[in-house]
mmCIF file of C-alpha atoms in Angstrom:
data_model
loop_
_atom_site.group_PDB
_atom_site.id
_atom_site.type_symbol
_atom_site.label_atom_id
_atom_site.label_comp_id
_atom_site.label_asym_id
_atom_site.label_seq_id
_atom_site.Cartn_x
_atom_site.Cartn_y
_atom_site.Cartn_z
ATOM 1 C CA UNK L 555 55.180 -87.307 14.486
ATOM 2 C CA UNK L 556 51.902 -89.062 13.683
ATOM 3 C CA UNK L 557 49.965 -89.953 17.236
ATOM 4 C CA UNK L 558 46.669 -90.570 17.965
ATOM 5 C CA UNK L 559 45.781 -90.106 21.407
ATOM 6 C CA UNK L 560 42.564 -91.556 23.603
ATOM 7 C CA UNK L 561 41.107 -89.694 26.540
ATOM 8 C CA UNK L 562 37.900 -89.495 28.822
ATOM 9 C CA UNK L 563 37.724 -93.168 30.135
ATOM 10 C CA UNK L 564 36.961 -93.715 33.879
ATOM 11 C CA UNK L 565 34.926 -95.673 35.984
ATOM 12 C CA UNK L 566 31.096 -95.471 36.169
ATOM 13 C CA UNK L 567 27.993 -96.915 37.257
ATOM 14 C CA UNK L 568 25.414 -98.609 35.012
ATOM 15 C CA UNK L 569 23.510 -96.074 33.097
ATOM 16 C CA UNK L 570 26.302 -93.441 33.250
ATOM 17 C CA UNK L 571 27.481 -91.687 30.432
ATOM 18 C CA UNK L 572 31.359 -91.321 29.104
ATOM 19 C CA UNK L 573 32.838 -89.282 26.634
ATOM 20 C CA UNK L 574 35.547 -90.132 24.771
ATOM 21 C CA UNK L 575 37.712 -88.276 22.540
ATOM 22 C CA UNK L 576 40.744 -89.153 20.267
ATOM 23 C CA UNK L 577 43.068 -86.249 19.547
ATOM 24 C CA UNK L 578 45.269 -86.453 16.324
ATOM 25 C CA UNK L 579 48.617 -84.786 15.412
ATOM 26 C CA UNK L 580 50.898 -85.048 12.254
ATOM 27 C CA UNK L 581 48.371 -85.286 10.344
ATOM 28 C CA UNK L 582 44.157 -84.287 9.293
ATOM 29 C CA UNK L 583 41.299 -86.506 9.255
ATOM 30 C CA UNK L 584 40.795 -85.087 5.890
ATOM 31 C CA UNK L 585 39.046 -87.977 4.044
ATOM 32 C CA UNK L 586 39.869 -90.676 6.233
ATOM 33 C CA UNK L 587 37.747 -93.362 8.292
ATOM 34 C CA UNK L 588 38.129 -93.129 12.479
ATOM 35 C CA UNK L 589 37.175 -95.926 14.154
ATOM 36 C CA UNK L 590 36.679 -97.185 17.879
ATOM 37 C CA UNK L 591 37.476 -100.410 18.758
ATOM 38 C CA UNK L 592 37.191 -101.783 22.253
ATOM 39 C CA UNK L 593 39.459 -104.850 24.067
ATOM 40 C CA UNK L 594 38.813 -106.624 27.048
ATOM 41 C CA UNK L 595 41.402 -108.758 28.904
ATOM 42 C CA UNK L 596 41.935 -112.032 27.458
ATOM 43 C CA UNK L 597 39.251 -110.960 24.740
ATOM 44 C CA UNK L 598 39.293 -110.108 21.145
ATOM 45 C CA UNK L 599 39.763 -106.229 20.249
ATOM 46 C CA UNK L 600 36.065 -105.679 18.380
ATOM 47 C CA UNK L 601 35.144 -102.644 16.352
ATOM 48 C CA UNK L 602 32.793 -100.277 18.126
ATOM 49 C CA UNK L 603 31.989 -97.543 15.536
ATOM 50 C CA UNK L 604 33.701 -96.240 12.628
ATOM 51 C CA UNK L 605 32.746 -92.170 10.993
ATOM 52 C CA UNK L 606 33.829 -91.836 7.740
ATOM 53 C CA UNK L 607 34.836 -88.405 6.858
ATOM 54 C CA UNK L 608 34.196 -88.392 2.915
ATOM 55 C CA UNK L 609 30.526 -89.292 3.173
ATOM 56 C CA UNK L 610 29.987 -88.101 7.152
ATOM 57 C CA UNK L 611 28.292 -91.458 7.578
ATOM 58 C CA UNK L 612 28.506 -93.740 10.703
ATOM 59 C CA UNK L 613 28.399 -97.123 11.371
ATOM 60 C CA UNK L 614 28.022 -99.014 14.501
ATOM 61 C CA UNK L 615 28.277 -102.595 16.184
ATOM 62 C CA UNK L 616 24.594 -103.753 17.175
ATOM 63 C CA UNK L 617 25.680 -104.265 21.070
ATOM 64 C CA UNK L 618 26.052 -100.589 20.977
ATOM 65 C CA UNK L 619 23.752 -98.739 18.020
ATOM 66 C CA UNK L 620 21.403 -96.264 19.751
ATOM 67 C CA UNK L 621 23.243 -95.816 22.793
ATOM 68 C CA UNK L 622 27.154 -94.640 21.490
ATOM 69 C CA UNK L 623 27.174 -91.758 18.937
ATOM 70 C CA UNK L 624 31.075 -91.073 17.426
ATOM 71 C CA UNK L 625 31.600 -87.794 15.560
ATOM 72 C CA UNK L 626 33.969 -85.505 14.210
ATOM 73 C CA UNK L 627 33.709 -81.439 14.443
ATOM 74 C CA UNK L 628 36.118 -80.862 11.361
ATOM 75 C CA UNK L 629 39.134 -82.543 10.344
ATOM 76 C CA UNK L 630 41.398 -80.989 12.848
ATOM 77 C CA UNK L 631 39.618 -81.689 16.298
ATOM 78 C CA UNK L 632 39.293 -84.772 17.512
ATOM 79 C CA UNK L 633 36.903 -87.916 17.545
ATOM 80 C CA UNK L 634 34.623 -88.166 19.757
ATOM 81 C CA UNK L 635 32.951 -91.329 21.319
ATOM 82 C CA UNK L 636 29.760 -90.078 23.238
ATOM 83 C CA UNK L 637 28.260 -93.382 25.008
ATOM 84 C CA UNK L 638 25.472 -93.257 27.136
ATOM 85 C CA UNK L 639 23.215 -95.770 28.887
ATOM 86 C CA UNK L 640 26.722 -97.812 29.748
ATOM 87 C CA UNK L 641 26.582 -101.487 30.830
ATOM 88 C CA UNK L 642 28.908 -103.392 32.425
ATOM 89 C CA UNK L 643 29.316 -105.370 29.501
ATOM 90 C CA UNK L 644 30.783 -101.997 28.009
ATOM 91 C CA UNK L 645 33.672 -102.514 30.169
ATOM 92 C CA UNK L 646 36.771 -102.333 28.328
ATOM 93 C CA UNK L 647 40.031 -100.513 26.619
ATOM 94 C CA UNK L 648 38.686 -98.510 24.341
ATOM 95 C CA UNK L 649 40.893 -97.623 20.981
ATOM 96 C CA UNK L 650 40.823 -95.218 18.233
ATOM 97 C CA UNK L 651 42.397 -95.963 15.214
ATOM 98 C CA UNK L 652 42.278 -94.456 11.747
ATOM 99 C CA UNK L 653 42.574 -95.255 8.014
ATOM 100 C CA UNK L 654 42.355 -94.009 4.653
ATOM 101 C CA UNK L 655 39.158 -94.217 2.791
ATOM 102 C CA UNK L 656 35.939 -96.280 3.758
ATOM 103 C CA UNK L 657 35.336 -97.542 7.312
ATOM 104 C CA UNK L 658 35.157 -101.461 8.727
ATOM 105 C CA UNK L 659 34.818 -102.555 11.830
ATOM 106 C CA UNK L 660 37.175 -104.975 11.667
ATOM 107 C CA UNK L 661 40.640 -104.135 13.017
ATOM 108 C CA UNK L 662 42.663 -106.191 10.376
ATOM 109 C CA UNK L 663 41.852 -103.200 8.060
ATOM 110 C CA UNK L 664 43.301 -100.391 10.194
ATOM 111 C CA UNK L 665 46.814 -101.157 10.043
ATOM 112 C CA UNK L 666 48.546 -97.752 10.157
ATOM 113 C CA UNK L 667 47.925 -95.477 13.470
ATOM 114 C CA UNK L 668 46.170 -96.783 16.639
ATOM 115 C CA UNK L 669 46.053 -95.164 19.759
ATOM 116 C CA UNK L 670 46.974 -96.507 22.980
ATOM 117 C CA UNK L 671 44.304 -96.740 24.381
ATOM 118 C CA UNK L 672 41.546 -95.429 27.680
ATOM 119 C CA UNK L 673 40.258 -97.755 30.482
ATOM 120 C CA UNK L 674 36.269 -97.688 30.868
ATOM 121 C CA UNK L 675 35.103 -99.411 33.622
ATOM 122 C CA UNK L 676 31.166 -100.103 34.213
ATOM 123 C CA UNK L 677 30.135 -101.500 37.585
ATOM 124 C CA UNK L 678 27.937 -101.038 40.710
#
């Protein structure tokens, strides 16, 4: 069974630091894009950061570039979502989702296995 799996949200102060990792089974990362896309209630789910695993490059949204940094170890262990300086703007489900290919940061493209998803919380 193909699952992708979210863990490592919580709540946190400003400034804090989460990690966040997305676990897959059924199948390798093996030349595929893995993205993180964040939702907040009532709001539109926005892409975060996307590693591509054919050229190892990363991309990221400008509300977080030099503070989140996603990788992957290999193709069998899972994403990870390392976010530091947090805001309370960062507040939000957080999502991983994957793709064949090339990354976007637009969700429309990722229309095959999402995860379900890992509360962060930034506040006081």
């Amino acid at each position: 069974q193909v699952q992708l799996v979210e863990s490592g949200g919580g709540s946190v102060q400003p400034g804090a630091s989460l990690r966040l990792a997305c676990a897959a089974s059924g199948f390798t990362l093996n030349y595929r894009a893995i993205a993180w896309f964040r939702q907040t209630p009532g709001g539109h789910r926005e892409g975060v950061s996307c590693f591509e695993d054919y050229s190892s490059r990363t991309y990221y949204t400008e509300d977080v570039a030099g503070r989140f940094t996603t990788s992957s170890d290999d193709t069998n262990r899972p994403a990870f979502l390392q976010m530091t300086n947090l805001k309370p703007e960062d507040t939000a489900v957080y999502f991983c989702a994957t793709r064949p290919g090339n990354c976007h940061l637009s969700p429309e493209y990722f229309d095959e296995y999402w995860g379900q998803g890992t509360q962060v919380t930034v506040s006081p």
